CSV table of C-alpha atoms (C1' of nucleotides) in Angstrom, one decimal:
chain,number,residue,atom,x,y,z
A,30,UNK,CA,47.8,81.0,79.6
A,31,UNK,CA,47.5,81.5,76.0
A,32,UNK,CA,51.2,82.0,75.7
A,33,UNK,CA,52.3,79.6,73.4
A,34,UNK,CA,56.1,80.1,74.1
A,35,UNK,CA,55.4,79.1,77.8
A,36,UNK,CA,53.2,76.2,76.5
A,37,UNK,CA,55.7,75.0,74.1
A,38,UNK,CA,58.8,75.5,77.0
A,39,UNK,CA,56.3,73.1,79.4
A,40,UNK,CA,55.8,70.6,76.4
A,41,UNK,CA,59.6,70.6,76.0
A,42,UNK,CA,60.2,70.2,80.2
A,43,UNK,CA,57.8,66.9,79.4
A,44,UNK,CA,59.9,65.6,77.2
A,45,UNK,CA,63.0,64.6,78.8
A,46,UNK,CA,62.0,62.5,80.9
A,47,UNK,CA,59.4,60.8,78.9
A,48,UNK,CA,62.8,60.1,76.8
A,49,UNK,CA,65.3,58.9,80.1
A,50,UNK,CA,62.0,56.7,81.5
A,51,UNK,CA,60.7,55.2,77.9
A,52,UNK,CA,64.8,54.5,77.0
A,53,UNK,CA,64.8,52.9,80.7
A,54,UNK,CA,62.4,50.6,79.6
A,55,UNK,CA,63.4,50.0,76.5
A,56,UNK,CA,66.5,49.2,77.0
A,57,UNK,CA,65.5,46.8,80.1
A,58,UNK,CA,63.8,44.5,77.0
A,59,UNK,CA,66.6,44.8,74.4
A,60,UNK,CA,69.5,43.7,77.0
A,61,UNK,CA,68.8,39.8,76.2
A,62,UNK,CA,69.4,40.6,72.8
A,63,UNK,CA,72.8,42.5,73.2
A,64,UNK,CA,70.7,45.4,71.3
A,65,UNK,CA,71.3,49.1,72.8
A,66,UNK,CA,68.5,51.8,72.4
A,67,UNK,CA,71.1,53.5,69.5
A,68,UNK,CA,71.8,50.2,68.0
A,69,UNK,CA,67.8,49.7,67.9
A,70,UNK,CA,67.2,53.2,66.0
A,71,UNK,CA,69.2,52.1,63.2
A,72,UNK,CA,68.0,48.8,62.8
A,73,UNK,CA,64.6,50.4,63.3
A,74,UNK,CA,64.9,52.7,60.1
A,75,UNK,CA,66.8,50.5,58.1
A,76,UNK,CA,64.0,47.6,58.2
A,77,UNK,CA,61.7,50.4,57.6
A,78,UNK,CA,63.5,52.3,55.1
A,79,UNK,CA,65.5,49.9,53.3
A,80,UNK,CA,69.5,50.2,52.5
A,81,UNK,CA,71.4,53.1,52.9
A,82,UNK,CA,74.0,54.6,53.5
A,83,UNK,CA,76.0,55.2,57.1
A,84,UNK,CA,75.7,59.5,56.8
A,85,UNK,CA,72.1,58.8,55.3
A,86,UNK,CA,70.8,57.3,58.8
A,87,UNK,CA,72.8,59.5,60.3
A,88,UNK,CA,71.0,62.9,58.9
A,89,UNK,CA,67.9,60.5,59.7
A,90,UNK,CA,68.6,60.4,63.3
A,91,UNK,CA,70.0,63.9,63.4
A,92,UNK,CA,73.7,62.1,64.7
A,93,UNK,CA,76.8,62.4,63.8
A,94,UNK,CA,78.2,59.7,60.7
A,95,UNK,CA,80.7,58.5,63.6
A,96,UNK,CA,78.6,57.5,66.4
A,97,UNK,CA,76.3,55.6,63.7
A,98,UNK,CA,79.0,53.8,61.8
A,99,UNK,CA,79.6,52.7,65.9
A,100,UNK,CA,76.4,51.5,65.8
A,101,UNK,CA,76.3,49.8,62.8
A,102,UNK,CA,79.9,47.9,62.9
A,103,UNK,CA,78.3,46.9,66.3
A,104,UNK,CA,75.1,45.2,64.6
A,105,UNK,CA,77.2,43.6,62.2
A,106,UNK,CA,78.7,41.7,64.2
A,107,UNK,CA,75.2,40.3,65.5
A,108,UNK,CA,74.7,39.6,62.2
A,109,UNK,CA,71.7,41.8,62.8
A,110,UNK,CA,72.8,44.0,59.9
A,111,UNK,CA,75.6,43.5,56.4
A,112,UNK,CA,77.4,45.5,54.2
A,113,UNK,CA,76.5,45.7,50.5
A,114,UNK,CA,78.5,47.0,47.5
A,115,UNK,CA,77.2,49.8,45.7
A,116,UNK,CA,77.3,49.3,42.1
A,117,UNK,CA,76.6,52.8,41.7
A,118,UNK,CA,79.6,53.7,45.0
A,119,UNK,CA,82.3,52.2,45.2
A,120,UNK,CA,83.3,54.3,48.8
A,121,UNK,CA,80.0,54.2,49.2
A,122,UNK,CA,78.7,50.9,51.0
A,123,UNK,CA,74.9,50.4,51.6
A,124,UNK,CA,73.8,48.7,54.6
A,125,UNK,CA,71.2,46.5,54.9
A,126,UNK,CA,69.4,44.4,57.1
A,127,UNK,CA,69.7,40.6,57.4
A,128,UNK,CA,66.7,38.6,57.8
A,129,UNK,CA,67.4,37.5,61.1
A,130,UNK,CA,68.3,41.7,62.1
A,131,UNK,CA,64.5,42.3,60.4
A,132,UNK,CA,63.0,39.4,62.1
A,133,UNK,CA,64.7,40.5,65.6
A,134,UNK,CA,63.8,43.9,64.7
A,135,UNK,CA,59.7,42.4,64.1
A,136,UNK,CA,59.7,40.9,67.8
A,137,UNK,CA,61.1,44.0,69.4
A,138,UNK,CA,58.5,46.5,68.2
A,139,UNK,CA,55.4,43.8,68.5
A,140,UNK,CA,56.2,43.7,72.2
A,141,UNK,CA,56.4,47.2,72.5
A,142,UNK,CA,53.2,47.9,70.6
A,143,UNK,CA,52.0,45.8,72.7
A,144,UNK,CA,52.9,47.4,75.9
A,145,UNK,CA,52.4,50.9,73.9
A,146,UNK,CA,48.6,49.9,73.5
A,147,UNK,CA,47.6,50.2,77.1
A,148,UNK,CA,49.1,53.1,78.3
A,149,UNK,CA,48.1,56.7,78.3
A,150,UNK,CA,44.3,55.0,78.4
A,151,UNK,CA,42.4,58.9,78.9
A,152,UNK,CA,43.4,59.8,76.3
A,153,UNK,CA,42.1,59.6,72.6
A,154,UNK,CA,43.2,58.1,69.1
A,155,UNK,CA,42.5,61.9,67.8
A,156,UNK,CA,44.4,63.6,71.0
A,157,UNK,CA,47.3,61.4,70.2
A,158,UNK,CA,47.6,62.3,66.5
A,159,UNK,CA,47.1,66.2,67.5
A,160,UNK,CA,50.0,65.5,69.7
A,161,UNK,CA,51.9,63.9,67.1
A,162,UNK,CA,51.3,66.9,65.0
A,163,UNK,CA,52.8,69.5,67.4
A,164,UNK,CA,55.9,67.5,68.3
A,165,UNK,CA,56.5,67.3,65.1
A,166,UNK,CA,56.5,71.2,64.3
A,167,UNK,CA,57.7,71.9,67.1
A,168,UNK,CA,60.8,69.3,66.4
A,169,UNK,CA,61.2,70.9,62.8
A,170,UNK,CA,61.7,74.1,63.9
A,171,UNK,CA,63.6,73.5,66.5
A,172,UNK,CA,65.9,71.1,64.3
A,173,UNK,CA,66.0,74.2,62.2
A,174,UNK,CA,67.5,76.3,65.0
A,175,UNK,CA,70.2,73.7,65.6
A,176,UNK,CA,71.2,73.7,62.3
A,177,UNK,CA,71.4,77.4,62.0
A,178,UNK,CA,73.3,77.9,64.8
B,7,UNK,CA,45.1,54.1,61.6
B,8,UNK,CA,43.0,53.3,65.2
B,9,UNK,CA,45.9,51.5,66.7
B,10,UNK,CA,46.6,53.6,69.7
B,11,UNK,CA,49.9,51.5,70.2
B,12,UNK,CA,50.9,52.5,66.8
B,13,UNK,CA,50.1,55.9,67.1
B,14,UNK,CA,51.5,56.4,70.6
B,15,UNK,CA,55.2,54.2,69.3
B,16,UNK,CA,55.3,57.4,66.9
B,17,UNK,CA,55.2,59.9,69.1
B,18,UNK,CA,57.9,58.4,71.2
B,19,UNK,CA,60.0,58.1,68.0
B,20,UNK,CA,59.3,62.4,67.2
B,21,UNK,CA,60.2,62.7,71.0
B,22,UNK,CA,63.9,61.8,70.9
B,23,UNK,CA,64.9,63.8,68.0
B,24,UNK,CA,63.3,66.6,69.5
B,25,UNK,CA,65.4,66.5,72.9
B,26,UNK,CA,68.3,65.9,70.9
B,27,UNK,CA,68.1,69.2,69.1
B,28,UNK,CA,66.7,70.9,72.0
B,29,UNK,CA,69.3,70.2,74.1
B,30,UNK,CA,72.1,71.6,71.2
B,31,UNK,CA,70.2,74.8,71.5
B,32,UNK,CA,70.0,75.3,74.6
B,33,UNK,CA,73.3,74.2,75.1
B,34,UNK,CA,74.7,76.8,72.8
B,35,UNK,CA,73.3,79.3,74.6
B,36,UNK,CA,74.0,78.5,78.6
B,37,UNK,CA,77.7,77.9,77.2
B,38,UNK,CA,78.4,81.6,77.7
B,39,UNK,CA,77.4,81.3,81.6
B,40,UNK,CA,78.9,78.2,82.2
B,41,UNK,CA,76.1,75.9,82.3
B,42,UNK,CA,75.7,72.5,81.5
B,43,UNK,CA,71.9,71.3,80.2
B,44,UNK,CA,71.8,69.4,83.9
B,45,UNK,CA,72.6,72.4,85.9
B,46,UNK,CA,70.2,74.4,84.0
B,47,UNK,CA,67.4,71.6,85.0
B,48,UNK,CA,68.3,71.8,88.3
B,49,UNK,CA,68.4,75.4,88.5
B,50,UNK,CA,65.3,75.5,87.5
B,51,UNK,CA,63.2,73.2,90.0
B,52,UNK,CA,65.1,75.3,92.6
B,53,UNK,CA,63.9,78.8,91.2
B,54,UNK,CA,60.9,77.3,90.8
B,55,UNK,CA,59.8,75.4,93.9
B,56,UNK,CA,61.9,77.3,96.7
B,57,UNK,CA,64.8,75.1,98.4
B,58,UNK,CA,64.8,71.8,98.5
B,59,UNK,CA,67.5,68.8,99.2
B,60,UNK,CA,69.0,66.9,96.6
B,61,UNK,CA,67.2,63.6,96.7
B,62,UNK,CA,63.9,65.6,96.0
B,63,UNK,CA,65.4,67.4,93.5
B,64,UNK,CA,66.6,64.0,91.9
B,65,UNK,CA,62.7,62.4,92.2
B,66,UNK,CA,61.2,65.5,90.1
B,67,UNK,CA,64.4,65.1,87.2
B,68,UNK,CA,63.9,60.7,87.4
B,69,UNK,CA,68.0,60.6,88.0
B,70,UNK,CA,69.6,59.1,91.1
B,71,UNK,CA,70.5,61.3,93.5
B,72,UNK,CA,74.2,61.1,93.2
B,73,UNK,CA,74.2,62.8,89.3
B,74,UNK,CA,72.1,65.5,90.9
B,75,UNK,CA,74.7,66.0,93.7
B,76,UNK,CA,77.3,67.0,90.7
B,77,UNK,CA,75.3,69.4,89.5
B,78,UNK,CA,74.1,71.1,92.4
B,79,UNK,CA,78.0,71.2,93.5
B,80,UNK,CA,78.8,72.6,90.0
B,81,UNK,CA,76.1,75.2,90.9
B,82,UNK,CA,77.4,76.1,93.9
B,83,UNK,CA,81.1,76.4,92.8
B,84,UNK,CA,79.3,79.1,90.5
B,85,UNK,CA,77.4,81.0,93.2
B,86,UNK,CA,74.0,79.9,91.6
B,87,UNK,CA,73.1,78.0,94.5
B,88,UNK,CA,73.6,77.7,98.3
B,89,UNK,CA,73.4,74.9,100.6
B,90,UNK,CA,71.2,76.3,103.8
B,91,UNK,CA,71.1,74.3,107.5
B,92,UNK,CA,68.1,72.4,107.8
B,93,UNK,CA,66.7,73.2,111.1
B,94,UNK,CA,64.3,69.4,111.2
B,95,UNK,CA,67.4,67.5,109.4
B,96,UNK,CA,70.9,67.8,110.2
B,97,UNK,CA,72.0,65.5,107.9
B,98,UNK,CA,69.8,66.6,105.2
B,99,UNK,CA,71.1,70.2,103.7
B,100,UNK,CA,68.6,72.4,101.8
B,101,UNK,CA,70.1,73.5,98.7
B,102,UNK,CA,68.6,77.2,97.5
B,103,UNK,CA,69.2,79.5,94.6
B,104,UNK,CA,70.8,82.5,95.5
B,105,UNK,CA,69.8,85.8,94.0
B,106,UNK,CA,72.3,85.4,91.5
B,107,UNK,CA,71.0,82.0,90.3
B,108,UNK,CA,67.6,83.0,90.3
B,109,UNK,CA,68.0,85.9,87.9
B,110,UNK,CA,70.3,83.9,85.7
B,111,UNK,CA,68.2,81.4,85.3
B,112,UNK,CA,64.9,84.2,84.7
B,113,UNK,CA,67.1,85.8,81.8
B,114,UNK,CA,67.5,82.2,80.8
B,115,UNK,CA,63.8,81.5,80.6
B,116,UNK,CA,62.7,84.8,79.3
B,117,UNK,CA,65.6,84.2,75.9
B,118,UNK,CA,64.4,80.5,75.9
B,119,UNK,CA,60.7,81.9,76.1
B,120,UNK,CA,61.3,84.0,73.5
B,121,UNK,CA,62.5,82.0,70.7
B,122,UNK,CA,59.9,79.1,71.5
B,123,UNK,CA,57.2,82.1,70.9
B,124,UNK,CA,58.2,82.3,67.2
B,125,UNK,CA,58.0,78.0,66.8
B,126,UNK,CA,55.6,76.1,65.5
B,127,UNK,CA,53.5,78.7,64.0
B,128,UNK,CA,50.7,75.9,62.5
B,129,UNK,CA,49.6,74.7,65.8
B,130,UNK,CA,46.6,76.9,67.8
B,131,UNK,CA,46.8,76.7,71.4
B,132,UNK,CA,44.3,74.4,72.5
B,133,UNK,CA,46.6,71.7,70.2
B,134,UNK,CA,49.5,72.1,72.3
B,135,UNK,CA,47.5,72.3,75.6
B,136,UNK,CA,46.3,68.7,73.9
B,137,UNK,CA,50.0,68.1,73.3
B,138,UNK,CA,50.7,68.7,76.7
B,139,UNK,CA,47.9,66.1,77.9
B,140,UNK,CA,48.8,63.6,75.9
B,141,UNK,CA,52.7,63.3,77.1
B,142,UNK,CA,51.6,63.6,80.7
B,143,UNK,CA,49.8,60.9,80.3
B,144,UNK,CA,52.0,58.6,78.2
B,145,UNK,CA,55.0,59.8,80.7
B,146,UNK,CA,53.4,58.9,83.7
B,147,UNK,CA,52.7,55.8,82.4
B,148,UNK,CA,56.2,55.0,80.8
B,149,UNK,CA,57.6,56.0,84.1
B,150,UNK,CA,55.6,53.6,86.1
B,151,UNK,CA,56.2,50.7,83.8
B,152,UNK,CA,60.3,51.8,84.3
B,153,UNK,CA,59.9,52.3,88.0
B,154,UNK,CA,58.6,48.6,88.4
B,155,UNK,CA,60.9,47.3,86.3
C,3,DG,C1',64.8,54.4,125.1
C,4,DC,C1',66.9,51.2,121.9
C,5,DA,C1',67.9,48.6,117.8
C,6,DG,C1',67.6,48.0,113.4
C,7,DA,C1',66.1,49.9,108.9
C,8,DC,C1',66.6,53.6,106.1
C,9,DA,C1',68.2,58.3,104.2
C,10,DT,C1',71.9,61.3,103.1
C,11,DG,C1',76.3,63.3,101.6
C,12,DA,C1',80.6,62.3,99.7
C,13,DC,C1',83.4,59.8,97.6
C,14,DA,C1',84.6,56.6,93.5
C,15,DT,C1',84.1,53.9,89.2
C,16,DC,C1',82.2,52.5,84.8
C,17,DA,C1',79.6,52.4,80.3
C,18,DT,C1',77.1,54.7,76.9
C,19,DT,C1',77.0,58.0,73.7
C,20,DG,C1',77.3,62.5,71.5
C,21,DT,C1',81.1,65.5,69.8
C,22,DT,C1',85.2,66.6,67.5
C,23,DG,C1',89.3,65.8,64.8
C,24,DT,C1',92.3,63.5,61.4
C,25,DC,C1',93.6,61.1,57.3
C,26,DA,C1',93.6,58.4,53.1
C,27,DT,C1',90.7,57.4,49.4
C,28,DG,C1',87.1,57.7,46.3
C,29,DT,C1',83.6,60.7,43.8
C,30,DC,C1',81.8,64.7,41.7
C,31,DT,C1',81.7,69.5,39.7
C,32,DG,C1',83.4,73.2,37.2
D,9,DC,C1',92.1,67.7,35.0
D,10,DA,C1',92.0,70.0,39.5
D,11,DG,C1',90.1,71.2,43.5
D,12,DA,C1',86.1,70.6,46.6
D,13,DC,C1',83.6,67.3,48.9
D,14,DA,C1',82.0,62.7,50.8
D,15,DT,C1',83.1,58.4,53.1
D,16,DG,C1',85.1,55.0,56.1
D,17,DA,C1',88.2,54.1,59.7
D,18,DC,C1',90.5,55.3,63.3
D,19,DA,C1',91.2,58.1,67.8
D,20,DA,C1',90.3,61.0,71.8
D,21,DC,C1',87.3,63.5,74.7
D,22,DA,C1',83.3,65.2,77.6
D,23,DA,C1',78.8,64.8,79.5
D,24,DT,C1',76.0,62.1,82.0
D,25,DG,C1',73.4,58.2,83.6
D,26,DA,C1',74.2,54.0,86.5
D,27,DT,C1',76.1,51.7,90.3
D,28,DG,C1',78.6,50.8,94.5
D,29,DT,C1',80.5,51.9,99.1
D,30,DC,C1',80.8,54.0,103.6
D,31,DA,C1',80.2,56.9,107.6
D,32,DT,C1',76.8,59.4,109.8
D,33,DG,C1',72.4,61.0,110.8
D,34,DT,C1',67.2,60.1,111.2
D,35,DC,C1',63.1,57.5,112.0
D,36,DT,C1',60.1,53.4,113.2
D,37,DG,C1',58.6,49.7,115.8
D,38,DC,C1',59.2,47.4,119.8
DNA sequence: GCAGACATGACATCATTGTTGTCATGTCTG
DNA sequence: CAGACATGACAACAATGATGTCATGTCTGC
């Protein structure tokens, strides 16, 4: 039992379908808003992050440039999201969002805090960040191996 | 820093990255059988819990049955996996790894095993046991709130 | 028993999305 | 200045999750 390969290959077995069932749900909320989960992700770390650039969100998301830009043209046609010169780029076009994409964007992850807040109730704030911890390790070296490879 | 909503939206957001990049290694290295990700997941409830029909296979994964029924026919067009006559249920076939399947899929385990044993170093035990808690929890959870969606 | 509800396998179709490739153009480094 | 590289704009493809249909088998309640 104190195997931590077999404990990290059962953490890993967890995690798909936490992923399919949470994107289930997610996605159940952001169809009134013509949002998909990808489309969400972006908008997500560029009202967190500020502008940037198309290949910077994608290394951020670990995607490919072509399925963001996707993505992004999709968002600007919402009007969730715009294109802005780049004095210092002129290929180079940073993308930001608009108020109404950061004020959607507010909305979205308010409800699902809310919803967020009362699950997983056995379980405590400390659990939660040691959790958080692991997943992350675990996700950089694993990232790591992806890259490598 | 006490919002458990907060704390439990970030662990979802380390979570997708993390199957992502799983996935592309994993991937990389069932290419050389002929495996897909799926079929691997498939392969292993069977090895694991002894035959079973598809629709149960399909409740364990969180998939409709019909996705399932491609893989296991991709399995069997590989000799990993056998349908067997269910004595109780004509209709209903029990699918079944054969010898073959089973000790692909243990070399499988024992080279996934392997590298996850080298992986997050920083994290004891008892944090990934924690780990482990905390996204049973939050997945059965998530999956309920999908499930009555 | 019987009748209707339900489960199952075998199709089929579709949308999303991750992957890969190409090309013209702009930027940067040596 | 020249070659390497980055970027946007296509395009095409594959895997896979979602959904629907239909014939046939099973089960439940009457």
């Amino acid at each position: 039992m104190s195997d931590r390969g077999a404990m990290l290959y059962e953490v890993l077995r967890h995690v798909r379908p936490l992923v399919l069932n949470s994107a289930r749900v997610v996605e159940a909320s952001l169809r009134g808003d013509g949002l998909s989960v990808g489309m969400r992700a972006v908008l997500e770390i560029l009202a967190g992050h500020g502008p940037m650039t198309v290949p910077d969100i994608a290394d951020r998301l670990d995607l490919a440039r072509q399925g963001i830009q996707r993505h992004v043209n999709d968002l600007i046609a919402l009007g969730c999201v715009e294109p802005r010169s780049n004095p210092a780029h002129r290929r180079s076009v940073l993308i930001a969002a608009t108020p109404a994409g950061s004020e959607l964007f507010a909305r979205i992850r308010t409800g699902e805090l809310d919803r967020l807040g009362r699950m997983a109730p056995g379980c405590t704030d400390e659990e939660i960040a040691t959790a958080l911890r692991v997943l992350g390790a675990l996700n950089r070296d694993v990232r790591a191996e992806a890259r490598s490879a």
